[in-house]
Short mmCIF file of C-alpha atoms in Angstrom, two decimals:
data_model
loop_
_atom_site.label_atom_id
_atom_site.label_comp_id
_atom_site.label_asym_id
_atom_site.label_seq_id
_atom_site.Cartn_x
_atom_site.Cartn_y
_atom_site.Cartn_z
CA MET A 1 -14.04 3.60 53.32
CA ILE A 2 -14.77 0.26 54.32
CA ASP A 3 -12.57 -1.51 56.22
CA LEU A 4 -11.67 -5.17 54.98
CA THR A 5 -10.52 -8.05 57.24
CA PRO A 6 -7.73 -10.08 55.66
CA GLU A 7 -10.01 -12.89 54.31
CA GLU A 8 -11.89 -10.76 52.83
CA TRP A 9 -9.36 -9.00 51.03
CA THR A 10 -8.25 -12.98 50.26
CA ALA A 11 -11.88 -13.53 48.55
CA ILE A 12 -12.11 -10.42 46.83
CA LEU A 13 -8.46 -10.78 44.92
CA LEU A 14 -9.15 -14.74 44.82
CA SER A 15 -12.41 -13.56 42.70
CA ILE A 16 -10.75 -11.56 40.34
CA ARG A 17 -8.06 -13.38 39.49
CA VAL A 18 -10.31 -16.68 38.79
CA ALA A 19 -12.68 -14.05 36.54
CA THR A 20 -9.57 -12.58 34.89
CA VAL A 21 -7.82 -15.94 34.10
CA ALA A 22 -11.00 -17.26 33.08
CA THR A 23 -12.07 -14.76 30.67
CA LEU A 24 -8.03 -14.61 28.97
CA VAL A 25 -8.64 -17.76 28.37
CA ALA A 26 -11.75 -18.75 27.45
CA THR A 27 -12.22 -16.08 24.98
CA PRO A 28 -9.46 -17.37 22.16
CA ILE A 29 -11.27 -20.32 22.62
CA ALA A 30 -14.75 -18.50 22.29
CA ILE A 31 -13.25 -16.02 18.96
CA GLY A 32 -12.92 -19.87 17.42
CA VAL A 33 -16.35 -21.68 18.02
CA ALA A 34 -18.19 -18.20 17.29
CA TRP A 35 -16.18 -17.55 13.79
CA LEU A 36 -17.01 -21.67 13.32
CA LEU A 37 -20.53 -20.97 14.51
CA ALA A 38 -20.73 -17.70 11.54
CA ARG A 39 -18.58 -18.48 8.77
CA VAL A 40 -18.71 -22.58 8.63
CA GLU A 41 -21.28 -24.94 7.42
CA PHE A 42 -20.17 -28.34 8.69
CA PRO A 43 -22.32 -31.47 10.19
CA GLY A 44 -23.10 -31.49 13.41
CA LYS A 45 -23.46 -27.23 13.98
CA ALA A 46 -26.36 -27.52 15.27
CA ALA A 47 -25.54 -30.20 18.20
CA ILE A 48 -22.06 -27.69 18.38
CA ASP A 49 -24.62 -24.44 18.94
CA ALA A 50 -26.71 -26.22 21.63
CA ILE A 51 -23.72 -27.41 23.90
CA VAL A 52 -22.38 -23.84 23.45
CA TYR A 53 -25.28 -22.24 24.81
CA LEU A 54 -26.00 -25.36 27.43
CA PRO A 55 -24.23 -23.93 30.59
CA LEU A 56 -26.90 -20.71 30.12
CA VAL A 57 -30.05 -22.73 30.58
CA LEU A 58 -28.71 -25.67 32.24
CA PRO A 59 -28.82 -25.48 36.31
CA PRO A 60 -25.55 -24.25 37.52
CA VAL A 61 -25.36 -27.63 39.95
CA VAL A 62 -25.55 -29.43 37.07
CA THR A 63 -22.71 -28.02 35.33
CA GLY A 64 -20.59 -27.84 38.40
CA TYR A 65 -21.21 -32.02 39.02
CA LEU A 66 -20.52 -32.71 35.15
CA LEU A 67 -17.41 -30.67 35.68
CA LEU A 68 -16.59 -32.83 38.90
CA LEU A 69 -17.33 -35.91 37.26
CA THR A 70 -14.86 -34.90 33.96
CA PHE A 71 -12.16 -32.98 35.11
CA GLY A 72 -12.57 -34.05 38.97
CA ARG A 73 -9.05 -36.28 39.90
CA ARG A 74 -11.31 -39.35 39.04
CA GLY A 75 -12.74 -38.07 35.98
CA LEU A 76 -11.75 -39.33 32.56
CA VAL A 77 -10.18 -35.88 31.33
CA GLY A 78 -9.21 -34.59 35.11
CA ALA A 79 -7.34 -38.06 35.67
CA TRP A 80 -5.21 -38.06 32.22
CA LEU A 81 -4.22 -34.19 32.58
CA ALA A 82 -3.03 -34.37 36.15
CA ASP A 83 -0.93 -37.65 35.17
CA ASN A 84 0.16 -36.44 31.91
CA LEU A 85 0.74 -32.58 32.60
CA GLY A 86 0.29 -32.32 36.41
CA ILE A 87 -2.58 -30.28 36.14
CA VAL A 88 -5.07 -30.47 38.32
CA PHE A 89 -8.34 -28.94 39.04
CA SER A 90 -10.49 -30.11 41.63
CA PHE A 91 -10.43 -28.31 45.04
CA ARG A 92 -8.07 -25.74 43.15
CA TRP A 93 -8.40 -22.23 42.37
CA THR A 94 -7.67 -23.38 38.46
CA GLY A 95 -11.22 -25.58 38.66
CA ALA A 96 -12.84 -22.33 39.65
CA ALA A 97 -11.56 -20.79 36.77
CA LEU A 98 -12.18 -23.69 34.64
CA ALA A 99 -16.25 -23.76 35.99
CA CYS A 100 -16.39 -19.65 35.53
CA GLY A 101 -14.95 -20.34 31.85
CA VAL A 102 -17.58 -22.78 31.03
CA MET A 103 -20.36 -20.85 32.58
CA ALA A 104 -19.46 -17.47 31.15
CA PHE A 105 -18.74 -19.14 27.53
CA PRO A 106 -22.13 -18.49 25.98
CA LEU A 107 -22.30 -15.01 27.08
CA LEU A 108 -18.99 -14.68 25.37
CA VAL A 109 -19.44 -16.32 22.15
CA ARG A 110 -23.01 -14.83 21.20
CA PRO A 111 -21.88 -11.30 20.97
CA ILE A 112 -18.56 -12.33 19.21
CA ARG A 113 -20.45 -14.41 16.88
CA LEU A 114 -22.79 -11.76 15.92
CA SER A 115 -20.19 -8.96 15.36
CA ILE A 116 -18.37 -11.48 13.05
CA GLU A 117 -21.55 -12.10 11.41
CA ALA A 118 -22.03 -8.62 10.98
CA VAL A 119 -18.83 -8.42 8.84
CA ASP A 120 -18.94 -7.47 5.35
CA ARG A 121 -17.79 -10.90 3.64
CA ARG A 122 -17.11 -8.89 0.81
CA LEU A 123 -14.22 -6.79 2.14
CA GLU A 124 -12.61 -10.35 3.56
CA GLN A 125 -13.33 -11.24 -0.37
CA ALA A 126 -11.23 -7.46 -1.42
CA ALA A 127 -8.76 -9.20 0.91
CA SER A 128 -8.13 -12.31 -0.25
CA THR A 129 -7.93 -10.87 -4.07
CA LEU A 130 -4.57 -8.47 -2.49
CA GLY A 131 -3.25 -11.87 -1.75
CA ALA A 132 -4.43 -12.82 2.18
CA SER A 133 -4.77 -16.25 3.19
CA PRO A 134 -7.43 -17.32 4.90
CA TRP A 135 -6.15 -16.80 8.13
CA ARG A 136 -4.45 -13.15 7.53
CA VAL A 137 -8.21 -12.17 6.25
CA PHE A 138 -9.37 -12.99 9.93
CA THR A 139 -6.48 -11.37 11.73
CA THR A 140 -6.28 -8.07 9.45
CA ILE A 141 -10.02 -7.87 8.80
CA THR A 142 -12.28 -9.99 10.47
CA LEU A 143 -11.22 -9.73 13.90
CA PRO A 144 -10.53 -6.16 13.99
CA LEU A 145 -13.66 -5.00 12.42
CA ALA A 146 -15.72 -7.83 15.54
CA LEU A 147 -13.37 -6.11 17.96
CA PRO A 148 -16.25 -4.37 19.99
CA GLY A 149 -17.93 -7.94 19.92
CA VAL A 150 -15.20 -9.16 21.28
CA VAL A 151 -14.86 -6.50 23.80
CA ALA A 152 -18.47 -6.80 25.14
CA GLY A 153 -18.28 -10.46 25.00
CA MET A 154 -15.13 -10.26 27.50
CA VAL A 155 -16.80 -7.66 30.16
CA LEU A 156 -19.97 -9.81 30.17
CA ALA A 157 -18.09 -12.89 30.81
CA PHE A 158 -15.96 -11.08 33.53
CA ALA A 159 -18.85 -9.81 35.10
CA LYS A 160 -20.50 -13.31 34.84
CA ALA A 161 -17.55 -15.31 36.19
CA ILE A 162 -16.69 -12.87 39.25
CA GLY A 163 -20.35 -14.01 40.38
CA GLU A 164 -20.41 -17.28 39.46
CA PHE A 165 -21.59 -19.39 42.27
CA GLY A 166 -23.32 -22.69 41.63
CA ALA A 167 -21.41 -24.36 39.32
CA THR A 168 -18.17 -23.65 41.20
CA ILE A 169 -19.23 -24.48 44.94
CA THR A 170 -20.09 -27.78 43.51
CA PHE A 171 -17.06 -28.34 41.42
CA VAL A 172 -14.39 -27.09 43.67
CA SER A 173 -16.32 -26.12 46.99
CA ASN A 174 -15.56 -23.46 49.24
CA ILE A 175 -12.03 -23.25 50.37
CA PRO A 176 -10.45 -19.95 52.15
CA GLY A 177 -8.02 -18.53 50.55
CA GLU A 178 -7.97 -21.45 47.37
CA THR A 179 -11.76 -21.64 46.10
CA GLN A 180 -13.66 -19.39 48.14
CA THR A 181 -14.47 -16.72 45.99
CA ILE A 182 -16.61 -13.43 46.87
CA SER A 183 -20.16 -15.40 46.33
CA ALA A 184 -18.72 -18.08 48.44
CA ALA A 185 -17.53 -16.13 50.94
CA ILE A 186 -21.05 -14.21 51.04
CA TYR A 187 -22.70 -17.62 51.15
CA SER A 188 -20.30 -18.59 53.98
CA LEU A 189 -20.93 -15.61 56.31
CA ILE A 190 -25.15 -15.92 55.90
CA GLN A 191 -24.60 -19.30 57.16
CA THR A 192 -22.58 -18.02 60.14
CA PRO A 193 -24.41 -16.57 63.16
CA ASN A 194 -23.42 -12.45 63.52
CA GLY A 195 -21.89 -12.48 59.63
CA ASP A 196 -24.38 -10.24 58.72
CA THR A 197 -22.13 -7.07 58.30
CA ALA A 198 -19.28 -8.53 56.96
CA ALA A 199 -21.77 -10.31 54.58
CA LEU A 200 -22.86 -6.54 53.68
CA ARG A 201 -19.71 -5.16 53.08
CA LEU A 202 -18.89 -8.33 50.61
CA VAL A 203 -22.01 -7.18 48.90
CA VAL A 204 -21.13 -3.58 48.31
CA ILE A 205 -18.04 -4.43 47.13
CA SER A 206 -19.26 -7.09 44.60
CA ILE A 207 -21.66 -4.60 43.61
CA MET A 208 -19.20 -1.91 43.13
CA ILE A 209 -16.65 -4.42 41.05
CA ALA A 210 -19.70 -4.66 39.01
CA VAL A 211 -20.42 -1.36 38.01
CA ALA A 212 -17.21 -0.63 37.55
CA ALA A 213 -16.55 -3.56 34.62
CA LEU A 214 -20.00 -2.11 33.37
CA ILE A 215 -18.47 1.50 33.21
CA ALA A 216 -15.29 0.01 32.08
CA SER A 217 -16.93 -2.00 29.01
CA GLU A 218 -19.02 1.07 27.87
CA ILE A 219 -16.05 3.03 27.60
CA LEU A 220 -13.93 0.15 25.42
CA ALA A 221 -16.52 -0.73 23.02
CA ARG A 222 -17.22 3.33 22.56
CA ARG A 223 -13.38 3.64 21.46
CA ALA A 224 -13.47 0.57 19.53
CA THR A 225 -16.34 1.91 17.66
CA GLN A 226 -14.63 4.76 17.34
CA ARG A 227 -11.58 3.54 16.25
CA LEU A 228 -13.76 1.85 13.23
CA HIS A 229 -15.73 4.82 11.93
CA GLY A 230 -13.36 7.70 13.24
CA ALA A 231 -12.16 9.87 10.10
CA MET B 1 -2.92 -14.10 -22.54
CA LEU B 2 -5.71 -15.16 -20.22
CA ARG B 3 -7.55 -18.25 -21.54
CA MET B 4 -10.71 -19.66 -19.98
CA ASP B 5 -13.22 -21.85 -21.04
CA VAL B 6 -15.80 -22.34 -17.97
CA VAL B 7 -19.05 -24.06 -17.19
CA LYS B 8 -20.92 -22.54 -14.15
CA ARG B 9 -24.09 -23.43 -12.71
CA LEU B 10 -25.74 -20.83 -10.19
CA GLY B 11 -29.19 -22.12 -9.22
CA ALA B 12 -31.75 -21.26 -12.54
CA PHE B 13 -29.02 -19.25 -14.21
CA SER B 14 -25.92 -21.20 -16.09
CA ILE B 15 -22.54 -19.95 -17.70
CA GLU B 16 -20.68 -21.35 -21.02
CA ALA B 17 -18.28 -19.17 -21.79
CA SER B 18 -14.99 -19.42 -23.71
CA ILE B 19 -12.85 -16.46 -23.61
CA ILE B 20 -9.11 -16.12 -25.39
CA SER B 21 -7.22 -12.32 -25.00
CA GLN B 22 -3.99 -11.27 -25.30
CA ASP B 23 -5.10 -7.75 -26.05
CA ARG B 24 -3.83 -4.70 -23.46
CA VAL B 25 -7.31 -4.09 -22.01
CA THR B 26 -10.14 -6.56 -22.76
CA GLY B 27 -13.70 -5.11 -22.83
CA LEU B 28 -16.63 -7.37 -21.33
CA PHE B 29 -19.96 -6.16 -22.25
CA GLY B 30 -23.28 -7.02 -21.40
CA MET B 31 -26.45 -6.27 -19.50
CA SER B 32 -26.51 -6.49 -16.08
CA GLY B 33 -27.56 -9.95 -14.96
CA ALA B 34 -25.83 -11.37 -18.24
CA GLY B 35 -23.00 -12.91 -15.72
CA LYS B 36 -19.93 -10.42 -16.22
CA THR B 37 -19.28 -10.55 -12.75
CA SER B 38 -19.71 -13.95 -11.75
CA LEU B 39 -17.31 -14.54 -15.13
CA ILE B 40 -14.29 -12.35 -13.14
CA SER B 41 -15.20 -13.85 -9.96
CA MET B 42 -13.83 -17.24 -11.58
CA ILE B 43 -11.31 -15.22 -13.21
CA ALA B 44 -10.37 -14.42 -9.47
CA GLY B 45 -10.65 -17.47 -8.22
CA LEU B 46 -14.01 -15.89 -5.90
CA LEU B 47 -16.01 -18.70 -7.47
CA LYS B 48 -15.32 -22.04 -8.58
CA PRO B 49 -16.41 -23.42 -11.98
CA ASP B 50 -17.81 -26.62 -12.07
CA ARG B 51 -15.93 -27.68 -15.30
CA GLY B 52 -13.48 -26.04 -17.43
CA MET B 53 -9.97 -24.70 -17.50
CA ILE B 54 -8.76 -20.47 -16.77
CA SER B 55 -5.16 -19.76 -17.31
CA ILE B 56 -2.66 -17.24 -17.53
CA ASP B 57 0.24 -17.27 -19.81
CA ALA B 58 1.25 -20.72 -19.07
CA ASP B 59 -0.08 -20.93 -15.44
CA THR B 60 -3.13 -23.02 -14.82
CA LEU B 61 -5.25 -21.44 -12.51
CA ASP B 62 -8.08 -23.61 -12.74
CA ASP B 63 -8.65 -26.76 -14.42
CA THR B 64 -11.54 -29.12 -13.11
CA ALA B 65 -10.45 -32.35 -15.05
CA ALA B 66 -7.00 -32.66 -12.90
CA GLY B 67 -8.37 -30.97 -9.89
CA ILE B 68 -6.52 -27.90 -9.88
CA HIS B 69 -8.28 -24.78 -8.24
CA VAL B 70 -5.85 -21.96 -7.25
CA PRO B 71 -6.93 -20.27 -4.54
CA SER B 72 -7.66 -16.24 -4.77
CA HIS B 73 -4.61 -14.89 -2.67
CA ARG B 74 -2.21 -17.07 -4.48
CA ARG B 75 -3.50 -15.95 -8.04
CA ARG B 76 -2.21 -12.35 -7.73
CA ILE B 77 -4.92 -10.90 -9.62
CA GLY B 78 -6.31 -7.51 -8.57
CA TYR B 79 -9.60 -7.02 -8.70
CA VAL B 80 -11.40 -3.30 -8.57
CA PHE B 81 -15.06 -3.78 -7.47
CA GLN B 82 -18.08 -1.60 -8.43
CA ASP B 83 -18.33 -0.57 -4.40
CA ALA B 84 -14.57 0.21 -3.44
CA ARG B 85 -14.58 -2.20 -0.35
CA LEU B 86 -12.13 -0.15 1.30
CA PHE B 87 -11.06 -1.53 5.39
CA PRO B 88 -12.99 0.73 7.26
CA GLN B 89 -10.51 0.32 10.29
CA MET B 90 -7.61 1.35 7.85
CA SER B 91 -6.10 4.73 6.94
CA VAL B 92 -5.71 5.27 3.25
CA ARG B 93 -2.06 4.61 3.45
CA GLN B 94 -2.81 1.32 5.20
CA ASN B 95 -5.19 0.41 2.52
CA LEU B 96 -2.79 1.28 0.32
CA ASP B 97 -0.28 -0.84 1.82
CA TYR B 98 -2.76 -3.69 2.28
CA GLY B 99 -1.32 -5.86 -0.60
CA ARG B 100 2.02 -4.90 -0.35
CA ARG B 101 2.31 -6.83 3.11
CA MET B 102 0.23 -10.09 2.08
CA ASN B 103 2.17 -10.70 -0.43
CA ARG B 104 5.19 -10.20 1.36
CA LEU B 105 7.05 -7.51 -1.15
CA GLU B 106 9.79 -5.42 -0.19
CA PRO B 107 8.48 -1.52 0.96
CA SER B 108 8.93 0.58 -1.95
CA THR B 109 8.44 4.23 -1.03
CA ASP B 110 8.96 4.68 -5.27
CA ASP B 111 5.91 2.36 -5.39
CA GLN B 112 3.52 4.31 -3.51
CA THR B 113 4.68 7.93 -4.88
CA ARG B 114 4.12 6.66 -8.09
CA VAL B 115 0.85 5.39 -8.05
CA ALA B 116 -0.27 7.88 -5.61
CA ASP B 117 0.95 10.65 -8.30
CA LEU B 118 -0.57 8.92 -11.15
CA LEU B 119 -4.22 8.54 -9.33
CA ASP B 120 -4.11 12.01 -7.32
CA ILE B 121 -4.64 10.52 -3.89
CA GLY B 122 -1.62 11.67 -2.36
CA TYR B 123 -3.67 13.75 0.00
CA LEU B 124 -5.91 11.05 1.39
CA LEU B 125 -3.11 9.30 2.72
CA ASP B 126 -3.37 10.22 6.26
CA ARG B 127 -7.54 9.93 6.23
CA ARG B 128 -10.09 7.03 6.91
CA PRO B 129 -11.77 5.77 4.20
CA GLY B 130 -15.09 6.57 6.15
CA ASN B 131 -15.56 10.39 4.80
CA LEU B 132 -14.72 9.80 1.09
CA SER B 133 -16.32 10.97 -1.82
CA GLY B 134 -17.40 7.92 -4.01
CA GLY B 135 -14.63 8.93 -6.55
CA GLU B 136 -11.84 9.19 -4.23
CA ARG B 137 -12.70 5.94 -2.66
CA GLN B 138 -12.71 4.30 -6.51
CA ARG B 139 -9.19 5.85 -7.04
CA ILE B 140 -7.88 4.33 -3.82
CA ALA B 141 -8.94 1.18 -4.88
CA LEU B 142 -7.52 1.56 -7.80
CA GLY B 143 -4.03 2.31 -6.45
CA ARG B 144 -4.42 -0.60 -3.56
CA ALA B 145 -5.04 -2.91 -6.55
CA LEU B 146 -1.86 -2.08 -8.34
CA LEU B 147 0.42 -1.72 -5.31
CA ALA B 148 -0.50 -5.51 -4.88
CA LYS B 149 1.77 -5.89 -8.13
CA PRO B 150 -1.10 -8.03 -10.12
CA ARG B 151 -0.36 -9.79 -13.47
CA LEU B 152 -4.02 -9.02 -14.19
CA LEU B 153 -6.36 -6.55 -13.30
CA LEU B 154 -10.01 -7.08 -12.91
CA LEU B 155 -12.20 -4.11 -13.50
CA ASP B 156 -15.85 -5.21 -12.63
CA GLU B 157 -17.57 -1.79 -13.33
CA PRO B 158 -15.52 0.52 -11.50
CA LEU B 159 -17.68 3.67 -12.45
CA GLY B 160 -21.23 1.81 -11.88
CA SER B 161 -21.77 3.62 -8.42
CA LEU B 162 -20.87 6.79 -9.78
CA ASP B 163 -22.64 9.92 -11.10
CA ASP B 164 -21.87 11.49 -14.45
CA GLU B 165 -19.47 14.33 -13.12
CA ARG B 166 -17.62 11.45 -11.04
CA LYS B 167 -17.42 9.16 -13.92
CA ALA B 168 -15.94 12.14 -15.85
CA GLU B 169 -13.53 12.46 -12.91
CA ILE B 170 -12.41 8.79 -13.11
CA LEU B 171 -12.25 7.92 -16.57
CA PRO B 172 -8.89 9.49 -17.44
CA TYR B 173 -6.99 8.01 -14.39
CA LEU B 174 -8.09 4.70 -16.11
CA ILE B 175 -7.01 5.71 -19.32
CA ARG B 176 -3.53 6.78 -17.66
CA LEU B 177 -3.46 3.75 -15.59
CA ARG B 178 -3.84 1.57 -18.96
CA ASP B 179 -1.40 3.40 -20.71
CA GLU B 180 1.51 4.03 -17.91
CA THR B 181 1.59 0.51 -16.03
CA GLY B 182 1.23 -2.05 -18.71
CA VAL B 183 -0.96 -4.32 -16.36
CA PRO B 184 -3.17 -6.38 -18.48
CA MET B 185 -6.63 -5.66 -17.41
CA VAL B 186 -10.10 -7.09 -18.01
CA TYR B 187 -12.92 -4.27 -17.83
CA VAL B 188 -16.54 -5.07 -17.14
CA SER B 189 -19.48 -2.73 -17.83
CA HIS B 190 -22.69 -2.07 -19.57
CA ASP B 191 -21.58 1.36 -20.89
CA ALA B 192 -21.10 1.15 -24.40
CA ASP B 193 -19.23 4.65 -24.39
CA GLU B 194 -16.71 3.28 -21.24
CA LEU B 195 -15.46 0.34 -23.14
CA ARG B 196 -14.88 2.53 -26.60
CA GLN B 197 -12.56 4.47 -25.08
CA LEU B 198 -10.46 2.04 -22.82
CA ALA B 199 -10.95 -1.33 -24.42
CA GLY B 200 -9.49 -2.53 -27.47
CA HIS B 201 -10.78 -6.12 -27.41
CA ILE B 202 -14.40 -6.92 -26.81
CA VAL B 203 -16.68 -9.68 -25.89
CA LEU B 204 -20.13 -9.75 -25.89
CA ILE B 205 -22.09 -11.54 -23.22
CA LYS B 206 -25.06 -12.25 -22.84
CA ARG B 207 -27.37 -14.42 -20.70
CA GLY B 208 -24.31 -16.29 -19.87
CA ARG B 209 -23.00 -16.95 -23.18
CA ILE B 210 -20.49 -15.13 -25.17
CA THR B 211 -22.24 -14.06 -28.35
CA ALA B 212 -19.64 -12.46 -29.98
CA SER B 213 -15.83 -11.24 -30.01
CA GLY B 214 -13.77 -8.66 -31.39
CA GLY B 215 -12.79 -4.92 -32.31
CA THR B 216 -14.64 -2.14 -30.64
CA GLU B 217 -16.88 -2.14 -33.38
CA LEU B 218 -19.43 -4.49 -31.85
CA LEU B 219 -20.48 -2.14 -29.41
CA PRO B 220 -23.78 -0.67 -29.69
CA ASN B 221 -23.98 3.13 -30.54
#
């Protein structure tokens, strides 16, 4: 087994916490956006569609800098949140989670949207004639049938969030114990003389986490599909 | 009593129809593409008329002049589709119970048992719809619609996707349903024999227009 220093453990646990919170908070929002894009026609839909996918194509540094401008202490939204709700993102682990959530968002929306589009609308009509309001049609028919896509999206998002580097380090810097995730720790170690061995240990750990996430997604997706088509 | 007087454009096709029916079973007869499904989709609230009104007894469901359009989930109108449209992620029991849950009705094992007996679906309750026969699925779809306690039941070619043998299997259940439940029905078909056995009042529809209405003698031989 690999022997890890307390600092390394801190970085690993922080990465897992940041990625978990980012995925869990982003998922309900992504489901809502995916449903809008899949099922509703409205003016400006093309623009929303483009904005959702923007983090995928923008340089991560740009996304991180935009987050800093918006959600930083003096940012328009950041100042308001800090003054009114006491929520601070800059140089905190919550900021790392926000950056990871934003970067992972397109990967979350895409499979959910595709699976919602694949849900047979005739089933939704049938539910409606049986007395289900649009909201209950969504929660009892659309969402359960789209579940494999939701699971796939969550795993992709988690994997992306755990490896996110550029936007996170730009937005919340690289503070051990607060914002230093595995990726940032590896980066710091590579910059340090004789840091190679320690960096390599973290590299192995991040590969293990990624493989575990892929296996978990495979198992979960298979279960969800079985539940839908089971006898 | 069902009254409707509607106008609806669907691309190049248009429907202009006026129907009054107080019979237990109204048969809507016409070739495919005549507008039968669009017409009952309007009764169900799945399609909104461009102009006109639809009412059941004293209850107005659509009145475009007054800006009234009751959404389908508040109409309490059952709809049995040609393809059964059972929910694949639920067991047969959960499918049957769906309408009761959505309408927040009290659970009643009596109702469940009565409908399961009427349609002989008791032995299917714990199965999933995925691997049932077409006839079984259609019987469950009938039961599911009935258990939502509708005030009107729309049946859109419920035998349309079944072969002759299966049709002969389901038809007796439909006759039982008509005689034992007392729920008024609108039955859509392009099969004159089917309608002769089920309906008392016949409405003929051709290219979106009502061409005649009256007794079963209107049906072609």
